[in-house]
Short mmCIF file of C-alpha atoms in Angstrom, two decimals:
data_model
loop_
_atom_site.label_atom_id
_atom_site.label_comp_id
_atom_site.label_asym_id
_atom_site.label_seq_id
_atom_site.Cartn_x
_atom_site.Cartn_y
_atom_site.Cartn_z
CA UNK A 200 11.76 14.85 -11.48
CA UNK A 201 9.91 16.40 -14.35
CA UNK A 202 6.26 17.61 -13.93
CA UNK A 203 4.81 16.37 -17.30
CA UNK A 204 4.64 13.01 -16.35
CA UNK A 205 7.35 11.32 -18.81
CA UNK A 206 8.88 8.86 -16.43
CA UNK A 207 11.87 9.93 -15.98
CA UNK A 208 13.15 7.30 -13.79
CA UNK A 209 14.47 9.15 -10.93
CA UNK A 210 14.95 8.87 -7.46
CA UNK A 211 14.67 11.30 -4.74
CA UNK A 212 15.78 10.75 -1.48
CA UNK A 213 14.21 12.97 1.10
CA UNK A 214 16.20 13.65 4.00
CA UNK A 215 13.40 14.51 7.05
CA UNK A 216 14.42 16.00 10.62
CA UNK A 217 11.68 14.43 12.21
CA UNK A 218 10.03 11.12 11.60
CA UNK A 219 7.23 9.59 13.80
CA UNK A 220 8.25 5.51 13.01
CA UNK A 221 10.93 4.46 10.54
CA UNK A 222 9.74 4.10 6.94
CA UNK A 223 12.84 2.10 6.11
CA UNK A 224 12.63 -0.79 8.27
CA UNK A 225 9.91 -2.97 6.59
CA UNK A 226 12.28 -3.25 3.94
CA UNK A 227 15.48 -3.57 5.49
CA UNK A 228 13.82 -6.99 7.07
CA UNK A 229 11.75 -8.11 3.54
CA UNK A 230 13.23 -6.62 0.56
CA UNK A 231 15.31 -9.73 -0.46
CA UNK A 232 12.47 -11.88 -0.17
CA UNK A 233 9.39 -10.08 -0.73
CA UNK A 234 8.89 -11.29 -4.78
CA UNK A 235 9.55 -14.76 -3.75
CA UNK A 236 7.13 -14.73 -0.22
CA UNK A 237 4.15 -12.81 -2.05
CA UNK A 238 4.46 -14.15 -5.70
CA UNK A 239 1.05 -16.51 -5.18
CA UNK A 240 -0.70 -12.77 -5.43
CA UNK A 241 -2.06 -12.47 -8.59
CA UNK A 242 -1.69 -8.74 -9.59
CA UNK A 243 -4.48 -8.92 -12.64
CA UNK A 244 -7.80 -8.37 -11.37
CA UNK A 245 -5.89 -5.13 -9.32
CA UNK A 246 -4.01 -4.06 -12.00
CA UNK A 247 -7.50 -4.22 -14.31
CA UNK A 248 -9.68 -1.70 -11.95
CA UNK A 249 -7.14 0.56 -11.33
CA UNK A 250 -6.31 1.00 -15.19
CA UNK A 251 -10.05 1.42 -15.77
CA UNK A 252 -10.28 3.97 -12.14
CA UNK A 253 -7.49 6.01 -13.41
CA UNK A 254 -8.69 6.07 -17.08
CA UNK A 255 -5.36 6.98 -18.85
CA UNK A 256 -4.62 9.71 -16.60
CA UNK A 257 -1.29 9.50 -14.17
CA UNK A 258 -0.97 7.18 -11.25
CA UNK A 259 1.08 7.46 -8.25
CA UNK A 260 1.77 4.84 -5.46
CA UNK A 261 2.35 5.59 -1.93
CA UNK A 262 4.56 2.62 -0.61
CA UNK A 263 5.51 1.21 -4.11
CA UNK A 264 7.79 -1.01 -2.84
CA UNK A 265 9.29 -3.44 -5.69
CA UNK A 266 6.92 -2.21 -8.40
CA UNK A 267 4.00 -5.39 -8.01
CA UNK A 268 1.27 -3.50 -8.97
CA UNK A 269 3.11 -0.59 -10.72
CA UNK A 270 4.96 -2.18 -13.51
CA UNK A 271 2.00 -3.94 -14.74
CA UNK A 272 0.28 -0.48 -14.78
CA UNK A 273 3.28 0.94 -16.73
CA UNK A 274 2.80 -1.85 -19.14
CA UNK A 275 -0.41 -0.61 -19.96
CA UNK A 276 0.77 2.72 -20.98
CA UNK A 277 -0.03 4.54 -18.07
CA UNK A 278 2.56 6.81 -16.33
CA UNK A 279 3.34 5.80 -12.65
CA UNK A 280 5.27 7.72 -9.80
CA UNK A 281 5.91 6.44 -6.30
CA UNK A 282 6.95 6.90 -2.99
CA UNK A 283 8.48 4.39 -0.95
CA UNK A 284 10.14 4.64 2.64
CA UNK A 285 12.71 1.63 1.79
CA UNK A 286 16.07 2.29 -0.07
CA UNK A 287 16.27 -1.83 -0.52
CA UNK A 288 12.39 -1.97 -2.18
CA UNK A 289 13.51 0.90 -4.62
CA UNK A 290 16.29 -0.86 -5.49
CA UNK A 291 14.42 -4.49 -5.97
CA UNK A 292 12.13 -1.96 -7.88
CA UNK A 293 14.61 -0.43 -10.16
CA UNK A 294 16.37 -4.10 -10.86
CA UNK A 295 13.02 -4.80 -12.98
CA UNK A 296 12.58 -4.13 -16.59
CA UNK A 297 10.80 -1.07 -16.59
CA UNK A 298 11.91 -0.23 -13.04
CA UNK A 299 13.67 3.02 -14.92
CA UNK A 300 10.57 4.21 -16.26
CA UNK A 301 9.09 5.43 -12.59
CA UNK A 302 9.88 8.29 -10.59
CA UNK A 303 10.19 7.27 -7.38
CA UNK A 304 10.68 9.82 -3.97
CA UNK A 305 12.44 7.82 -1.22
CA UNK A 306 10.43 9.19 2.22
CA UNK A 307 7.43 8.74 4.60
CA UNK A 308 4.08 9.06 2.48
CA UNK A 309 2.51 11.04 5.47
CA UNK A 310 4.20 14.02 3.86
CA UNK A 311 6.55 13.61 1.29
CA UNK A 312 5.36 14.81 -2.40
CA UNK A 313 6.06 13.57 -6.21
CA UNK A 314 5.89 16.58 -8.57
CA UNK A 315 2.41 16.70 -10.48
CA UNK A 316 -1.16 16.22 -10.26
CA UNK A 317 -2.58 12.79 -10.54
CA UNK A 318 -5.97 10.63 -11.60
CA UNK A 319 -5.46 8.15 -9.04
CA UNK A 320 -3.34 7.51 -5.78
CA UNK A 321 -2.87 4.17 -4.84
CA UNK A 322 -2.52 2.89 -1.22
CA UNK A 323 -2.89 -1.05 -1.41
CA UNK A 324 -1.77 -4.13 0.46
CA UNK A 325 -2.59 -2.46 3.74
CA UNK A 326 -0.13 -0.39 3.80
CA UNK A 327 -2.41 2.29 5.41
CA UNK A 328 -1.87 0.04 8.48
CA UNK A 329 2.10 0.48 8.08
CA UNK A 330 1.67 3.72 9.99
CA UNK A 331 1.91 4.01 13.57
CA UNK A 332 -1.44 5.93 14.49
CA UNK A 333 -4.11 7.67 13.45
CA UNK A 334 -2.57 11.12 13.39
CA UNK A 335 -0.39 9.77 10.83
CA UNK A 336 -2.94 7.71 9.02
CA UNK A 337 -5.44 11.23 8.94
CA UNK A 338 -1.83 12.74 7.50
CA UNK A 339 -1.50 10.12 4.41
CA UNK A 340 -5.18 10.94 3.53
CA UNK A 341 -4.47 14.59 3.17
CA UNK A 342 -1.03 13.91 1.72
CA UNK A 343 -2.96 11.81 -1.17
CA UNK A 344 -5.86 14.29 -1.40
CA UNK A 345 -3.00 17.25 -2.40
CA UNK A 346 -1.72 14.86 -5.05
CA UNK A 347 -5.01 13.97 -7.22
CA UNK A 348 -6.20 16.18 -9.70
CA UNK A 349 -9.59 17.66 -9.26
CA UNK A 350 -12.16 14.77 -10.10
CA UNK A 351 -9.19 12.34 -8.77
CA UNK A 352 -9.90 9.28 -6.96
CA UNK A 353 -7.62 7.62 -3.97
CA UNK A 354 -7.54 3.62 -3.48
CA UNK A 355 -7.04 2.16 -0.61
CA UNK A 356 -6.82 -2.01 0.10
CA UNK A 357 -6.54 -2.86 3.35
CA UNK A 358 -8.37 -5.63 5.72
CA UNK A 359 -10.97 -5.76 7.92
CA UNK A 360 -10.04 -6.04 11.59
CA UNK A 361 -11.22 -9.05 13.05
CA UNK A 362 -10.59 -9.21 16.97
CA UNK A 363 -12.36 -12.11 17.48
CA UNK A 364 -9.53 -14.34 15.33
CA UNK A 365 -7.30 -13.78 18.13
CA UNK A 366 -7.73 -16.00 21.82
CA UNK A 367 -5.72 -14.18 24.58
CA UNK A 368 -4.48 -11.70 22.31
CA UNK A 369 -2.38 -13.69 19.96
CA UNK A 370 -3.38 -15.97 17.09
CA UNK A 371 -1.52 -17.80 14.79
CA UNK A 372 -2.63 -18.79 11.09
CA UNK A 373 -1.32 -20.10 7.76
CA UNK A 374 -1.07 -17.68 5.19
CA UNK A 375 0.16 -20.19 2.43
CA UNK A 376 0.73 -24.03 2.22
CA UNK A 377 2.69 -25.43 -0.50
CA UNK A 378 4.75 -28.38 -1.56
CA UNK A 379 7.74 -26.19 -1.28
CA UNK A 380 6.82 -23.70 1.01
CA UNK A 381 5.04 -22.75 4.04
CA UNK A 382 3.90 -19.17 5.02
CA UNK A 383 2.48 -18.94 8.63
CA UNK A 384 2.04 -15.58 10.40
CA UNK A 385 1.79 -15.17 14.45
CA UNK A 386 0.29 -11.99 15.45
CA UNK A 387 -0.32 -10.06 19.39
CA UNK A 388 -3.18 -7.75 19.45
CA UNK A 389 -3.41 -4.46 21.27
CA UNK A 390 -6.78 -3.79 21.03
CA UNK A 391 -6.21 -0.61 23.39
CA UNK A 392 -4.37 1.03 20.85
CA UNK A 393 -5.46 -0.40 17.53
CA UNK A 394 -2.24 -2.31 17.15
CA UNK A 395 -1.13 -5.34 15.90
CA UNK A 396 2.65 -7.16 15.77
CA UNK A 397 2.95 -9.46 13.12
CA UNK A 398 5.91 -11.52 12.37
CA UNK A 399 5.54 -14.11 9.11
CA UNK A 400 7.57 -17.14 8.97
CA UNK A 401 8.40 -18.48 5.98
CA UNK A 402 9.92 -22.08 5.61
CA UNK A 403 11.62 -23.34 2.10
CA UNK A 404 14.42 -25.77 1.37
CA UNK A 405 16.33 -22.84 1.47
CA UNK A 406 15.66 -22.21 5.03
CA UNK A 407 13.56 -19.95 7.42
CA UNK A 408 12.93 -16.19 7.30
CA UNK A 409 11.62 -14.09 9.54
CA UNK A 410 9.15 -11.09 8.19
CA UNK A 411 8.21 -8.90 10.90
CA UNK A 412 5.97 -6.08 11.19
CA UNK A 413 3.71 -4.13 13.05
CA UNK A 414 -0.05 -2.52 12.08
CA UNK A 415 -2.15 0.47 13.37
CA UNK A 416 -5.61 -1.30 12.11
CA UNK A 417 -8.63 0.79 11.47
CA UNK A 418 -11.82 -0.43 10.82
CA UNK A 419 -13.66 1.18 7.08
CA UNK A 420 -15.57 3.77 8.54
CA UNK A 421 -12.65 5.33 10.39
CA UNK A 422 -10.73 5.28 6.91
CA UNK A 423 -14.24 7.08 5.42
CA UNK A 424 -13.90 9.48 8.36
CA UNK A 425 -10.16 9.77 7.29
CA UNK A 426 -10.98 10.55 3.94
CA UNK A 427 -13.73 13.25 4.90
CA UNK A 428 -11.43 15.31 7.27
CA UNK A 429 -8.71 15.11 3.56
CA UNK A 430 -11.69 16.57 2.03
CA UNK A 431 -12.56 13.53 -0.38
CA UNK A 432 -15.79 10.98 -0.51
CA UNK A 433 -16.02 7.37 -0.81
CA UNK A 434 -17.35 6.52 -4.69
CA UNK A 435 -16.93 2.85 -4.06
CA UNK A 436 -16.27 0.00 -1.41
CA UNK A 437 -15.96 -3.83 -2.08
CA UNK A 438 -14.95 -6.73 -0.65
CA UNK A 439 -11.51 -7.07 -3.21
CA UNK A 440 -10.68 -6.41 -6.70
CA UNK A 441 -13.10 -8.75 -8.37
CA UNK A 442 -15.33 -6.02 -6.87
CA UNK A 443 -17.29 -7.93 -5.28
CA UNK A 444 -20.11 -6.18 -2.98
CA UNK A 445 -18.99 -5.63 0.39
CA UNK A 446 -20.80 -7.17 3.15
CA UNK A 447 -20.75 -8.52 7.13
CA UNK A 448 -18.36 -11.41 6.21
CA UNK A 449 -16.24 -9.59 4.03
CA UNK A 450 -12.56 -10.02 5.46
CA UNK A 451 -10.97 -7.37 3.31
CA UNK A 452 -11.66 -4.17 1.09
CA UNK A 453 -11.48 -2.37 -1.70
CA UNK A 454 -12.36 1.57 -0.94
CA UNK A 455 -12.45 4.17 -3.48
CA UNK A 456 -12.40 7.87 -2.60
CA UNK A 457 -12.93 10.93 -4.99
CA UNK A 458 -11.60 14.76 -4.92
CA UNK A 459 -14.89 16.82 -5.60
CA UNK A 460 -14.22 17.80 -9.64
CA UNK A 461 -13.73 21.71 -8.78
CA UNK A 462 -10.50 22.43 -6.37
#
């Protein structure tokens, strides 16, 4: 990949001796589905902030997946790299007009880098979750702190744990009810540990998947700790993109952090 930011459309496989969880296997289970299962999100009010956050300057995406957020961004004239852990998301990714216009590195966002120094790296849908503990987590932070640019700011969505949803440990809940489709998820908690095993089950004519996953939750000021030990310090926090202020009810978040201007 080139350094100047063109969009050269590449893809770089890293090949890592050791990984702590696979990186691939969200994918492998969701890839052929995920448009369809998450196209009720609404990508404008996200899209909006983070053009305005990374104010013409390059973004890059850790866990880019099939390009939601990202091609709207490139639409906008900014330049957008990514790194995703699943082979099958790149590809959904690169099947989209525009797909060809983003370098993407195919590895675990703990560690792996994309060429160049960024405005604004981009963590959203709770992907910070994705990975398996906090070692790992603490790793990402630092991993998107050596990709801004001095003055650069990191963006993290995720939501708020809520232990008290769950009665014996489990809890199920509909995500989405529609005249052609249903979205439920069922969900163990492992409060112990700061885990959570999701699996989604999604019902259409067309029959039922099965979207499973699993979540190392961590409540906003662990991810503020997070972001201190990577050397960076919260600018913002609301309660979603609207940017709303965030408050005791607030069920998810919006969390800006910010490289200090001089390196």
């Amino acid at each position: 990949m080139r350094r100047d930011g063109t969009g050269t459309g590449r893809t770089i496989v890293v090949r890592e001796a050791e990984l702590s969880f696979d990186a691939s296997a969200y994918g492998r289970y969701v890839a052929d589905v995920y448009d369809e299962t998450y196209a009720f999100l609404t990508p404008d009010s996200a899209v909006e902030v983070l053009a305005e956050l990374a104010d013409g300057g390059p973004v890059c995406e850790f866990g880019i997946g099939t390009g939601r957020l990202a091609l709207p961004l490139v639409e906008r004239g900014l330049t957008v790299a990514g790194i995703e852990g699943s082979p099958d998301m790149v590809a959904g990714l690169r099947s989209k007009a525009g797909g060809d216009r983003i370098d993407v590195a195919v590895g675990d966002f703990t560690h792996t880098r994309v060429p160049g120094d960024f405005a604004l790296v981009l963590l959203a849908f709770n992907t910070v979750f994705a990975l398996p503990d906090q070692a790992a987590q603490v790793a990402c932070f630092r991993n998107a702190a050596a990709h801004l640019r001095p003055g650069g700011r990191f963006v993290v969505e995720a939501w708020v744990p809520d232990p008290a949803a769950f009665r014996n440990g489990s809890a199920l809940r509909p995500v989405r009810v529609a005249e052609d489709e249903i979205l439920l998820e069922a969900a163990l908690l492992h409060p112990a540990e700061q885990r959570m095993t999701t699996t989604k089950v999604r019902l259409t004519a067309g029959g039922v998947h099965l979207l499973p996953a699993n979540h190392r939750y961590a409540w906003p000021a662990e991810l503020d700790l997070m972001a201190e030990l990577a050397g960076l310090r919260r600018e913002h926090r609301w309660a979603g993109w609207t940017r709303l202020p965030f408050g005791d009810d607030s069920r998810e978040h919006v969390s800006v952090y910010r490289r200090a201007d001089s390196a």
